[in-house]
Coordinates of C-alpha atoms in Angstrom, one line a residue:
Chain A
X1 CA 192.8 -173.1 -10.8
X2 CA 195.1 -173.7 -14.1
X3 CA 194.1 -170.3 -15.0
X4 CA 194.9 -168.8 -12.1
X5 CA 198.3 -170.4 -11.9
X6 CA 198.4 -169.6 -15.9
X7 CA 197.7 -165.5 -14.9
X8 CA 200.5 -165.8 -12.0
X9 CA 202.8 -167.0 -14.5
X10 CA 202.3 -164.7 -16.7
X11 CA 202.7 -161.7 -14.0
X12 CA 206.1 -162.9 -12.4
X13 CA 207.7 -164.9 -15.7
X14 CA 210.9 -162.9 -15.4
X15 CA 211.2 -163.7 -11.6
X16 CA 210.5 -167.2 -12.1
X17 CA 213.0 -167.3 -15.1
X18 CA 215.8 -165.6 -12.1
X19 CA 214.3 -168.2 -9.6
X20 CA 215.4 -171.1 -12.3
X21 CA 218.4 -169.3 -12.9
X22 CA 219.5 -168.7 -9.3
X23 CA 218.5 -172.3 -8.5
X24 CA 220.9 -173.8 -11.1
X25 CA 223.8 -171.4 -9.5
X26 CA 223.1 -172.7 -6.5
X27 CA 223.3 -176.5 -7.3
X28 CA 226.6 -175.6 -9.0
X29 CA 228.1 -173.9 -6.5
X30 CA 226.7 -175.6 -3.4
X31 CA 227.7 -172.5 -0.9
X32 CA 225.1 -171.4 1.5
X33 CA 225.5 -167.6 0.4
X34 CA 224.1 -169.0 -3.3
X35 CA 221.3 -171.3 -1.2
X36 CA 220.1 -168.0 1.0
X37 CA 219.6 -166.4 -2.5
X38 CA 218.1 -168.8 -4.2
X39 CA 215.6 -169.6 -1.6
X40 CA 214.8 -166.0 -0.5
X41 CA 213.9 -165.5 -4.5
X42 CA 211.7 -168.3 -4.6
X43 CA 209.9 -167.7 -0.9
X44 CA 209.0 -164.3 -2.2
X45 CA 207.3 -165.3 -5.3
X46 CA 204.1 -165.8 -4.3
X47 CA 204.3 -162.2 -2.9
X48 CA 205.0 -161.2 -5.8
X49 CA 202.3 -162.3 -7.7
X50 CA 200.0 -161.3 -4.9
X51 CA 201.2 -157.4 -5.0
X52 CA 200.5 -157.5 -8.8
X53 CA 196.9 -158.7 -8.6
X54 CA 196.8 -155.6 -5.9
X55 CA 198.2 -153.3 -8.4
X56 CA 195.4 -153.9 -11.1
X57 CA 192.6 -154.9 -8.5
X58 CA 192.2 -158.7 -10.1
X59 CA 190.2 -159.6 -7.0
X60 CA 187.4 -157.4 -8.1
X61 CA 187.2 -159.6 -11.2
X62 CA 187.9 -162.8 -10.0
X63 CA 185.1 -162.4 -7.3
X64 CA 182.8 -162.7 -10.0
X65 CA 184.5 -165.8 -11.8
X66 CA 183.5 -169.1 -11.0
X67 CA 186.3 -169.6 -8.6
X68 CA 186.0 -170.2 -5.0
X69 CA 188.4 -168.4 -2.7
X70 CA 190.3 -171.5 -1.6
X71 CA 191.5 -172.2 -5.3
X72 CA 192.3 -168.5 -5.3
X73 CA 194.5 -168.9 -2.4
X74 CA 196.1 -172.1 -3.4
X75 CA 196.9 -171.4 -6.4
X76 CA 199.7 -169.0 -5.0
X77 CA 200.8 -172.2 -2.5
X78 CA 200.9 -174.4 -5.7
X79 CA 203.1 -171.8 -7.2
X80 CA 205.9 -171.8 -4.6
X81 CA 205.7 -175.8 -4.6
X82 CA 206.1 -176.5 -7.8
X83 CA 209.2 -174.0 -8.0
X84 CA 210.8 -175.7 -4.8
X85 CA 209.8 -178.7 -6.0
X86 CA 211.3 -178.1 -9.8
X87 CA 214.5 -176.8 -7.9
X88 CA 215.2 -180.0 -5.7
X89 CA 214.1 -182.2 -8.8
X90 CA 217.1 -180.3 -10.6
X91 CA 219.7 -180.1 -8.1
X92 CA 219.0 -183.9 -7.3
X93 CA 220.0 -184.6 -11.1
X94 CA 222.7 -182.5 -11.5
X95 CA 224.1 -183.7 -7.2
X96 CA 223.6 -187.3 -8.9
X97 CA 225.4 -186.6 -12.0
X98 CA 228.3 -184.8 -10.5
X99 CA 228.6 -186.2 -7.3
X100 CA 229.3 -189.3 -5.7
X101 CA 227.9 -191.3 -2.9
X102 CA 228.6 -188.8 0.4
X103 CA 228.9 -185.6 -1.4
X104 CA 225.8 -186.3 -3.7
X105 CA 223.7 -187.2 -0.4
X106 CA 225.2 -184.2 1.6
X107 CA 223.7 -181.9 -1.5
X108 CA 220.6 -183.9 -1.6
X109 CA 219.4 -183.1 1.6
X110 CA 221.1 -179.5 1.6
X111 CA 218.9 -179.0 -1.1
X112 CA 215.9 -180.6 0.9
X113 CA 216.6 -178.1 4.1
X114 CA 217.2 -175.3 1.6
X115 CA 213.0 -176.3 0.3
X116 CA 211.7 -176.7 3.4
X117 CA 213.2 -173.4 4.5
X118 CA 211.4 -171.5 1.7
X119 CA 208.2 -173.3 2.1
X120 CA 208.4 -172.4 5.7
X121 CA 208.8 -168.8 4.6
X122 CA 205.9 -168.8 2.5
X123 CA 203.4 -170.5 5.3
X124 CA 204.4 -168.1 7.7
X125 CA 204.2 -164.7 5.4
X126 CA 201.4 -165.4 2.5
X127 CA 198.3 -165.8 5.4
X128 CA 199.9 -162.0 6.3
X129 CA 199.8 -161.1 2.8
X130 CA 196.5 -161.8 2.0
X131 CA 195.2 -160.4 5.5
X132 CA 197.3 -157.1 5.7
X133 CA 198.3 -156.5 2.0
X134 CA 201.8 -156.8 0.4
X135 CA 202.3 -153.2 1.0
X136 CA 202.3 -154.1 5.1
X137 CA 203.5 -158.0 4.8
X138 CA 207.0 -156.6 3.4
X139 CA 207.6 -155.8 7.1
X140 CA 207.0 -159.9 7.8
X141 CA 208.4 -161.4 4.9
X142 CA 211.7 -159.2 5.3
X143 CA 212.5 -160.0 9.0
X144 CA 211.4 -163.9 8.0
X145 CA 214.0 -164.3 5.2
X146 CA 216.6 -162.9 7.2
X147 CA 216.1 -164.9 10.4
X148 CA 215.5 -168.4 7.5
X149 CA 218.7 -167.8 5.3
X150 CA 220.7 -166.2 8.0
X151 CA 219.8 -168.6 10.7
X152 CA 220.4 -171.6 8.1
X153 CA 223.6 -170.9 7.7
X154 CA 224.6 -170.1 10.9
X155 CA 223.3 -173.6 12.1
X156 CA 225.0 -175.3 9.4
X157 CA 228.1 -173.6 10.0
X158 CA 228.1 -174.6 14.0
X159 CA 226.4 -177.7 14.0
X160 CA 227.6 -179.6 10.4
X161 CA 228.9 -182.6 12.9
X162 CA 225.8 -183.2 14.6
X163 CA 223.1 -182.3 11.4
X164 CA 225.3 -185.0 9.4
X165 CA 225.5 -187.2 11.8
X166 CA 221.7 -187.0 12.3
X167 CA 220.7 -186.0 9.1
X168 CA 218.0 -188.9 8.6
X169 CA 216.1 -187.7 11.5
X170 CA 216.4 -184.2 11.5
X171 CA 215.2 -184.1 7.7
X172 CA 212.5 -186.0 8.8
X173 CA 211.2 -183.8 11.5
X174 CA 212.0 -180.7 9.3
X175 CA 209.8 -182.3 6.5
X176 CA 207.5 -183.3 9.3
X177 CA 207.2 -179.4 10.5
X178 CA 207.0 -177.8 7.6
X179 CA 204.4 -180.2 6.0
X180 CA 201.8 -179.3 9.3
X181 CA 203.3 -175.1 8.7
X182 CA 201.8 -175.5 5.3
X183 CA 198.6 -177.2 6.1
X184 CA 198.1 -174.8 9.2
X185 CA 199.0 -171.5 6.5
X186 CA 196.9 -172.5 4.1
X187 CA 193.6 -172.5 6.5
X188 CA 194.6 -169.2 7.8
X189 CA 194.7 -167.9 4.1
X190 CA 191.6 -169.0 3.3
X191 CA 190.1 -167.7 6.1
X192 CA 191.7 -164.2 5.9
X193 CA 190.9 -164.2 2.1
X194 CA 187.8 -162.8 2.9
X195 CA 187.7 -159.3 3.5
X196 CA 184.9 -158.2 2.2
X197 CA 182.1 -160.8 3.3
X198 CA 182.7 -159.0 7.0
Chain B
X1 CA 165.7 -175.9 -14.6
X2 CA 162.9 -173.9 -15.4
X3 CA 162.2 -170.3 -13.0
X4 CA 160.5 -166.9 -14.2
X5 CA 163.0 -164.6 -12.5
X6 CA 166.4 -164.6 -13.3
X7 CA 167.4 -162.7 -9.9
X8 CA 165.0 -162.4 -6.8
X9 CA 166.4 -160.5 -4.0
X10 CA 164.2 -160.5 -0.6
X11 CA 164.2 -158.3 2.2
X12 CA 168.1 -157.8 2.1
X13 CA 169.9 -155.9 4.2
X14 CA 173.7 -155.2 5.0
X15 CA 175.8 -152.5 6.8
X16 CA 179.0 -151.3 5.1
X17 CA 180.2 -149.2 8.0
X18 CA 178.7 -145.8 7.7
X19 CA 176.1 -147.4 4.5
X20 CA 173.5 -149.3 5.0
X21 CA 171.9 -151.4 2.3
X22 CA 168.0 -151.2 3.8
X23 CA 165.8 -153.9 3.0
X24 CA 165.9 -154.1 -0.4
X25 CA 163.5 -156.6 -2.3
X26 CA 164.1 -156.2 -6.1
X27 CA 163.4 -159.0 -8.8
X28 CA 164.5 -159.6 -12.3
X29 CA 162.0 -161.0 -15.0
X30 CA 164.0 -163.7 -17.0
X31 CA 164.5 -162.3 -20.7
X32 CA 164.8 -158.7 -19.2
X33 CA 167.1 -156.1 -18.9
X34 CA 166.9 -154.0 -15.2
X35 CA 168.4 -150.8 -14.9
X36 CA 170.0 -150.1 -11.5
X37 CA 170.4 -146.2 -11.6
X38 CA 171.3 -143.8 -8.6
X39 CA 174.0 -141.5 -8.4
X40 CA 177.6 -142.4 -7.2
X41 CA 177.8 -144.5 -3.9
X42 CA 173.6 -144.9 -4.0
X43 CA 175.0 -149.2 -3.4
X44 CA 174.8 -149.6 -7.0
X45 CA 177.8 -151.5 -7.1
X46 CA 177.1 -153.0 -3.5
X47 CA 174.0 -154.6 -4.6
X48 CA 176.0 -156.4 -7.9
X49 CA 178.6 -157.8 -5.3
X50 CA 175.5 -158.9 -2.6
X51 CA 174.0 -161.0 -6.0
X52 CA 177.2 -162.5 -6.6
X53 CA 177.9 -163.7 -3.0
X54 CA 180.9 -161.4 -3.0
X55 CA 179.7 -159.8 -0.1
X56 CA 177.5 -161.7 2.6
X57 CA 174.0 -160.3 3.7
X58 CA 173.2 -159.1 7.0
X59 CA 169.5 -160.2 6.3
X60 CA 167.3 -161.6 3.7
X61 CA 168.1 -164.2 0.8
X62 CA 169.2 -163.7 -3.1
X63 CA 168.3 -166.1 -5.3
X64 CA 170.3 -166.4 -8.8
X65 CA 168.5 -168.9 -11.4
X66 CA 166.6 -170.3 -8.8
X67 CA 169.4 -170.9 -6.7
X68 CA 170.2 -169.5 -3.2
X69 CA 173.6 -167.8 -3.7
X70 CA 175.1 -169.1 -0.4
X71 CA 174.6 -172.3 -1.4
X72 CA 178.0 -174.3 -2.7
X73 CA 176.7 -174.8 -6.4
X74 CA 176.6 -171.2 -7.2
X75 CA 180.5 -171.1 -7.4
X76 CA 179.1 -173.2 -10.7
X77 CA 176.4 -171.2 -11.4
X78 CA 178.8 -168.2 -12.4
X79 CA 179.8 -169.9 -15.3
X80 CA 176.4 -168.8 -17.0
X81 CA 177.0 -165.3 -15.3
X82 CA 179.4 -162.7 -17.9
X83 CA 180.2 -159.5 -15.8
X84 CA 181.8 -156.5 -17.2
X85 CA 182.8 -154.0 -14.4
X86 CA 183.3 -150.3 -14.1
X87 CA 186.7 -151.5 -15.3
X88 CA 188.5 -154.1 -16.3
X89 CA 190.6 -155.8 -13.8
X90 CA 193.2 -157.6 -15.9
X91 CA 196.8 -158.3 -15.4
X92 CA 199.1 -155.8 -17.4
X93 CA 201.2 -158.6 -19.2
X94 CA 197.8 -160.1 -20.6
X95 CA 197.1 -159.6 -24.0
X96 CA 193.9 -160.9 -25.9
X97 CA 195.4 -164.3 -26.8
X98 CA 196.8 -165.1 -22.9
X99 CA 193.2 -163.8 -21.7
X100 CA 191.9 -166.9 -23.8
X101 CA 193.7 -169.2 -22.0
X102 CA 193.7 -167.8 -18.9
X103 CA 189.8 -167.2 -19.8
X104 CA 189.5 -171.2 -21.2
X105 CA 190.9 -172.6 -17.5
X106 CA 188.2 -170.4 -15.9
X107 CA 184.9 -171.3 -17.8
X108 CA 183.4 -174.2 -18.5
X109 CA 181.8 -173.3 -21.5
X110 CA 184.6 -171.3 -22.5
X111 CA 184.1 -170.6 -26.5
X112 CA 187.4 -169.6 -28.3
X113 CA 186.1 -168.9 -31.6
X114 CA 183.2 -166.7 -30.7
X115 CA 185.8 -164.4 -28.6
X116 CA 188.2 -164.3 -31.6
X117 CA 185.4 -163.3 -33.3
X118 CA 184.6 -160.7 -31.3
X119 CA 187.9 -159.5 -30.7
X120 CA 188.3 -159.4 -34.3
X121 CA 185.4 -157.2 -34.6
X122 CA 186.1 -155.0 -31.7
X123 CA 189.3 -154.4 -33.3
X124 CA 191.8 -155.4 -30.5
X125 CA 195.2 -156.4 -31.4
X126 CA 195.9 -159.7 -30.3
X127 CA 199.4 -159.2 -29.1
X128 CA 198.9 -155.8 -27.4
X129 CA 199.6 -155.5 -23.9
X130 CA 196.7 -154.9 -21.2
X131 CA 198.4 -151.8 -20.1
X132 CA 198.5 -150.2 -23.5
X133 CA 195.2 -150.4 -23.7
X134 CA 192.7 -147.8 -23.9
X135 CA 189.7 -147.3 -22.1
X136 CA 187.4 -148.3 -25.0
X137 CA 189.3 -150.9 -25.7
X138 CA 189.5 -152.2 -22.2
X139 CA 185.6 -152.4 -21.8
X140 CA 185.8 -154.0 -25.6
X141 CA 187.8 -157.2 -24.2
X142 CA 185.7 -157.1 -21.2
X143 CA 182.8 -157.4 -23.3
X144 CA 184.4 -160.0 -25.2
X145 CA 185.0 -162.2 -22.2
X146 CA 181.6 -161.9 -20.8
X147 CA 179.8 -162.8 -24.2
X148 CA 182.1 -165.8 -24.6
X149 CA 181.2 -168.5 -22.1
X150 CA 177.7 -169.2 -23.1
X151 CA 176.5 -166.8 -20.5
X152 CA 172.3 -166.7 -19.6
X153 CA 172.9 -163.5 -17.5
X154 CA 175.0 -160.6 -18.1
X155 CA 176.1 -158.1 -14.9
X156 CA 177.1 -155.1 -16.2
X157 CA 178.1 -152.3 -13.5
X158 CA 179.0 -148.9 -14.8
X159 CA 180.6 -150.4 -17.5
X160 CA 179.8 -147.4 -20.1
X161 CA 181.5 -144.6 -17.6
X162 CA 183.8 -142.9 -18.9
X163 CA 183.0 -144.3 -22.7
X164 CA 182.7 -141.9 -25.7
X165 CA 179.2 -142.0 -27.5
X166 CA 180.3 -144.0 -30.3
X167 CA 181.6 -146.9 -27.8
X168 CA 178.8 -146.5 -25.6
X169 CA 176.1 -147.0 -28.6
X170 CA 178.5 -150.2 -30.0
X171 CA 177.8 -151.8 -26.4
X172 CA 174.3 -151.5 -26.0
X173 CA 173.8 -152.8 -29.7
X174 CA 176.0 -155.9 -28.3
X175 CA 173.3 -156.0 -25.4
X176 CA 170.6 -155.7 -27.9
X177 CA 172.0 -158.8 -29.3
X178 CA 172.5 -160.7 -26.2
X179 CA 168.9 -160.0 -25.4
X180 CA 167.4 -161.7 -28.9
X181 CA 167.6 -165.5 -27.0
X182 CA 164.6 -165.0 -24.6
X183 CA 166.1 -167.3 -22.3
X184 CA 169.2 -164.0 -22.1
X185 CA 168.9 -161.1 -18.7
X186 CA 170.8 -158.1 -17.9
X187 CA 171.1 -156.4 -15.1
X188 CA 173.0 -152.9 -16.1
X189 CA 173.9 -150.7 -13.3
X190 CA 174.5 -147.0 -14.4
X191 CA 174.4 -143.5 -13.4
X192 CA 174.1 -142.5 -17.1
X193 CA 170.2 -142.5 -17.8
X194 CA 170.1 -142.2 -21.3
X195 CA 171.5 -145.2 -22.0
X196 CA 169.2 -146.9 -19.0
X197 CA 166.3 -145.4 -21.3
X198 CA 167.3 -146.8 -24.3
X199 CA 167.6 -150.1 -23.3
X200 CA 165.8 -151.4 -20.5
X201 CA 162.3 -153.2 -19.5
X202 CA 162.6 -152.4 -15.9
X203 CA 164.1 -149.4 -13.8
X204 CA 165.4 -149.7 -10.3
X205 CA 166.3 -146.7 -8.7
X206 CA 168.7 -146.7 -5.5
X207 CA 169.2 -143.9 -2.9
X208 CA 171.4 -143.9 0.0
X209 CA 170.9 -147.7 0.1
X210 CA 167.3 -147.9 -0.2
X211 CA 165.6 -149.2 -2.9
X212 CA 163.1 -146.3 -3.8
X213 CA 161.4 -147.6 -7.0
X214 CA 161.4 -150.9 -9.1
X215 CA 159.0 -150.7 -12.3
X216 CA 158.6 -151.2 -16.0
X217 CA 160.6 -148.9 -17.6
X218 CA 157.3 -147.5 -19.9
X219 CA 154.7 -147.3 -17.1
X220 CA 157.4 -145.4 -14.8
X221 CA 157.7 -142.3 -17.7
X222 CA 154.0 -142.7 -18.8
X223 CA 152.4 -142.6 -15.1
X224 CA 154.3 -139.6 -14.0
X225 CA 154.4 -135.8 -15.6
X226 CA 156.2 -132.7 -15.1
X227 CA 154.5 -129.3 -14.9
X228 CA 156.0 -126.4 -14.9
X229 CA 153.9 -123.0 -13.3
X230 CA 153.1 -120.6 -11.1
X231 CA 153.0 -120.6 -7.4
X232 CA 148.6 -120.0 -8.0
X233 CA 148.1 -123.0 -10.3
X234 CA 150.3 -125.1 -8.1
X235 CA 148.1 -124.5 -5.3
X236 CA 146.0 -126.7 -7.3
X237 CA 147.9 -129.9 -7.6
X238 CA 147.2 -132.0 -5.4
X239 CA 149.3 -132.7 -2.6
X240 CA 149.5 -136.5 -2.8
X241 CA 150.1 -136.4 -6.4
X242 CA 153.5 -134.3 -6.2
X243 CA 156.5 -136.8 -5.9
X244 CA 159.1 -133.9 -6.0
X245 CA 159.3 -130.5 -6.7
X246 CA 162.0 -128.0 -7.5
X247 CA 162.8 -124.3 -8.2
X248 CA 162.9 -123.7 -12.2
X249 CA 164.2 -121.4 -14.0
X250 CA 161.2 -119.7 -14.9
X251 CA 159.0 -121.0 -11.3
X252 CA 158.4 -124.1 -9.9
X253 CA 158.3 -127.5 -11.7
X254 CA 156.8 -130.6 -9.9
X255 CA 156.7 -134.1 -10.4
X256 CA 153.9 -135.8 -10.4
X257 CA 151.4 -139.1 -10.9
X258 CA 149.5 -138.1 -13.3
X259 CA 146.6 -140.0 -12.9
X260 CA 145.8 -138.1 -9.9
X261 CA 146.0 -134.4 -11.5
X262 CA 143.7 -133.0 -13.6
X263 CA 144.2 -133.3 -17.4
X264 CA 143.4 -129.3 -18.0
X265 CA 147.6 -129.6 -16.6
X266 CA 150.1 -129.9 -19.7
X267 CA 152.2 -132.3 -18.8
X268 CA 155.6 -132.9 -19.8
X269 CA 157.2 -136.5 -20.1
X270 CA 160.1 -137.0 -17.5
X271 CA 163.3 -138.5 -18.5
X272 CA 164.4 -141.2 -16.0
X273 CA 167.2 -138.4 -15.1
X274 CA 164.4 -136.3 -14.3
X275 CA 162.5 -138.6 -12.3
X276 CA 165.9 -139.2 -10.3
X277 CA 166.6 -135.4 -9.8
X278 CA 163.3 -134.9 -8.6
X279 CA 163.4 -137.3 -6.1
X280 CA 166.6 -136.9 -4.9
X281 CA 167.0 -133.3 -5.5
X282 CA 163.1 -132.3 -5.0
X283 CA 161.4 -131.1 -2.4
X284 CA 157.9 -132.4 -1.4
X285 CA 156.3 -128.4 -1.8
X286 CA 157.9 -125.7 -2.0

C-alpha cells in the first residue's frame, strides 16, 4: 500500500501542499468561512487522486500488481486521514501555543468537528467515486460539501450556547458517527471496486 | 514448488456482454514462450485479464504456477508475474526514479540496480516526466519494471503495437534473454505475426472468443501448405485436407494438412499470418 499512497502523493502534491496551507490559515484565523475551505479542500482529495488514475487508466496496471483491491481502495481513505489527521495535530499545537484554557479548548474541538466533517464527506462520496466514476460523483461530492460546510456553520452560528455547553457529548457522538460512516464507506468501496469481475 | 506448466487454463468460459469467451482450454509449458494471436477484439486481452484474476470466470478453473488463481495467495503469486500492457498505465508526474519507489513498495523482490541498469541501457532520462514520454520509451520503462522484480513469468499483451522495427527487434532480444533461465515463460499476446514467428515455441490462435488452435509453433507451419491453382487441380485436393481457401490473385489458393494431399502438389510454407487469414478469412471450397 506505501506505493500506492507514494503514487497518490505524487499525483495531487500541489493540492496537498494548498491543503497544508489552507489548514494553517485556518488555525490562524479560526473563522468558519476559513474552516469550510479548508475542509472542502481536504474532503476532495481523494477524488482527486482517484480522477487522475482515471485519466491515465492506472487500474489497468495495478490489476496486474500484487495488490488486492481492498489496499487499492484504502489507500485513498488513508490519504484523507492522515491529512485530517496532520491538520488537527497542527491546529492542536498552534490552539495550545496561542491560546489559553477556554479559547484553546473551543479551537480544539472546532478543529475536531471541522475533521469529522471532512471524513464524513469522504465516506459518503469516495464509495460513489469508485462505483460511478469522478466524472458522475462530482454531482455527489458538490451537493455534499455544500450541505457539510454550509450546514456547519449554520449550526454553529444558531446553536454555539447549546454545542458549548454540550460539547463533551456531542463530540463524542460526532466521533462516534463518523467512525461507523467510515467503516460502513470503506465496505461499500471495496465492494463497488470491482467492476470488471461482473 | 515444482509444476511442468506454467499456465493451465481448463474449460473456461465467460460472457462479456455481446463476447463470449467459449470454453477455452489452453496450457503453457514452463520455459516457453506462447503466442496468443487473433485480430483486434478475438479476447486476446480478455484472456490475459481471466489469468490474472482480473476478471472472474463464468466456468472452468486457471491455474498460475500450480496455483488456482482464485485462491488468496495469488495476490502473492503476482510478484513473480512482470506484465507489460498494450500501454503503459503510469501516472504523468512519475519519472523513472519515483517509478522505483513507487515500484520498490509494490514488489517484494523489487531489484533497484537491475532496473537502473536497464533504464540506463534503454536510454531513459531519469528525471523526465511520464507524459513527455514517447511511445518507445514508454514500453522501454514498462519493460524495465517487469524485468525487475525477479519475475518467473512475463505477460506481455500487445506490447509491440504501435512500436517502430528497431524497438520492436530491442524487445524481443530482451525476451530472448529473459527466456535463457529455463525455469523463465512468456505468454506474448499479439496481432503482429512476424514477431509471434520469431519468437515463440507454441501458437494460440483466438477467434471471436474461441480458442481455434494451440500447437508448437514448428509443427503448425510444417504440417500445413499452401497451394496455389486452378479450379481442375483443386478438384483434386481432398476435401478434408482444405482448412481454408480463398480467391488469389492469379486463382484460388487453399490451405491445407499436408499430410493428407498428395506430394506431386508444390506446397508453399504458410506464415502464421497466413494460416490466420485463411481461417478467418477463408472459405471451406470455393
Amino acid at each position: 500500500m506505501k506505493g500506492l499512497i507514494l503514487k497518490d502523493i505524487y499525483c495531487i502534491s500541489y493540492q496537498v501542499v494548498l491543503v497544508i496551507i489552507l489548514g494553517i490559515i485556518m488555525v490562524i484565523s479560526d473563522t468558519y468561512y476559513t474552516k469550510a475551505i479548508a475542509m472542502s479542500m481536504a474532503a476532495i482529495l481523494p477524488y482527486t487522486a482517484l480522477a487522475y488514475d482515471e485519466q491515465t487508466k492506472w487500474d489497468r496496471y495495478a490489476e496486474m500488481m500484487p495488490y488486492r483491491k481492498s489496499s487499492i481502495v484504502l489507500s485513498k481513505y488513508i490519504l484523507i486521514l492522515a491529512t485530517v489527521a496532520f491538520l488537527m495535530i497542527l491546529g492542536a499545537i498552534v490552539a495550545a501555543a496561542a491560546f489559553d484554557g477556554e479559547a484553546a479548548q473551543t479551537r480544539i474541538l472546532s478543529l475536531l468537528f471541522c475533521g469529522c466533517c471532512t471524513i464524513m464527506i469522504s465516506s459518503i462520496a469516495i464509495p460513489f467515486t469508485f462505483k460511478l466514476g469522478t466524472g458522475t460523483a462530482l454531482w455527489i461530492y458538490v451537493p455534499i460539501i455544500i450541505v457539510m460546510a454550509g450546514g456547519g456553520s449554520a449550526l454553529m452560528n444558531h446553536s454555539y450556547g447549546y454545542i458549548m455547553a454540550h460539547r463533551g457529548m456531542l463530540m463524542t457522538v460526532m466521533v462516534a458517527v463518523t467512525a461507523v460512516a467510515l467503516a460502513v464507506s470503506i465496505k461499500a468501496a471495496i465492494r463497488y471496486y470491482d467492476p470488471a469481475r461482473g | 514448488m515444482t509444476y511442468d506448466n506454467v499456465i493451465e487454463m481448463d474449460n473456461v468460459s465467460k460472457r462479456l456482454g455481446d463476447f463470449l469467451i467459449d470454453d477455452m482450454t489452453l496450457t503453457l509449458p514452463k520455459g516457453c514462450i506462447l503466442g496468443l494471436v487473433g485480430e483486434n477484439g478475438a479476447g486476446k486481452t480478455s484472456t490475459i485479464r481471466l489469468i490474472m484474476n482480473s476478471l472472474l470466470p463464468d466456468e472452468g478453473q486457471i491455474r498460475v504456477m500450480d496455483m488456482e488463481n482464485t485462491s488468496t495467495g495469488f495476490t502473492d503469486l503476482k510478484n513473480r508475474i512482470g506484465v507489460v500492457l498494450d500501454d503503459a498505465y503510469f501516472p504523468y508526474v512519475v519519472n523513472a526514479e519515483r517509478a522505483n519507489r513507487i515500484m520498490k513498495s509494490a514488489y517484494r523482490e523489487w531489484d533497484e540496480k537491475t532496473y537502473f541498469d536497464y533504464v540506463e541501457k534503454f536510454g531513459l532520462p531519469m528525471k523526465k516526466r511520464f507524459k513527455d514520454y514517447s511511445r518507445g520509451m514508454k514500453m522501454k520503462l514498462a519493460a524495465a519494471v517487469a524485468l525487475s522484480h525477479k519475475a518467473d513469468l512475463l505477460i506481455l499483451d500487445e506490447a509491440t503495437a504501435g512500436l517502430d522495427p528497431v524497438m520492436r527487434n530491442e524487445l524481443t532480444d530482451m525476451l530472448y534473454d529473459f527466456t535463457r533461465d529455463e525455469n523463465h515463460s512468456i505468454l506474448i499476446s499479439s496481432h503482429i505475426t512476424t514477431d509471434l514467428e520469431k519468437l515463440c515455441d507454441y501458437i494460440a490462435f483466438i477467434h471471436k472468443g474461441k480458442l481455434i488452435l494451440c500447437e508448437e509453433k514448428d509443427r503448425l507451419l510444417e504440417s500445413r501448405g499452401i497451394i496455389r491453382c486452378g479450379k481442375d487441380q483443386a478438384d483434386d485436393i481432398p476435401e478434408d485436407a482444405v482448412i481454408g481457401s480463398i480467391r488469389g490473385k492469379y486463382g484460388m489458393e487453399y490451405l491445407v494438412e499436408r499430410d493428407k494431399v498428395s506430394p506431386v502438389f508444390q506446397m508453399e510454407k504458410p506464415s502464421i499470418e497466413d494460416i490466420m487469414l485463411y481461417m478467418v478469412k477463408g472459405e471451406k471450397r470455393i
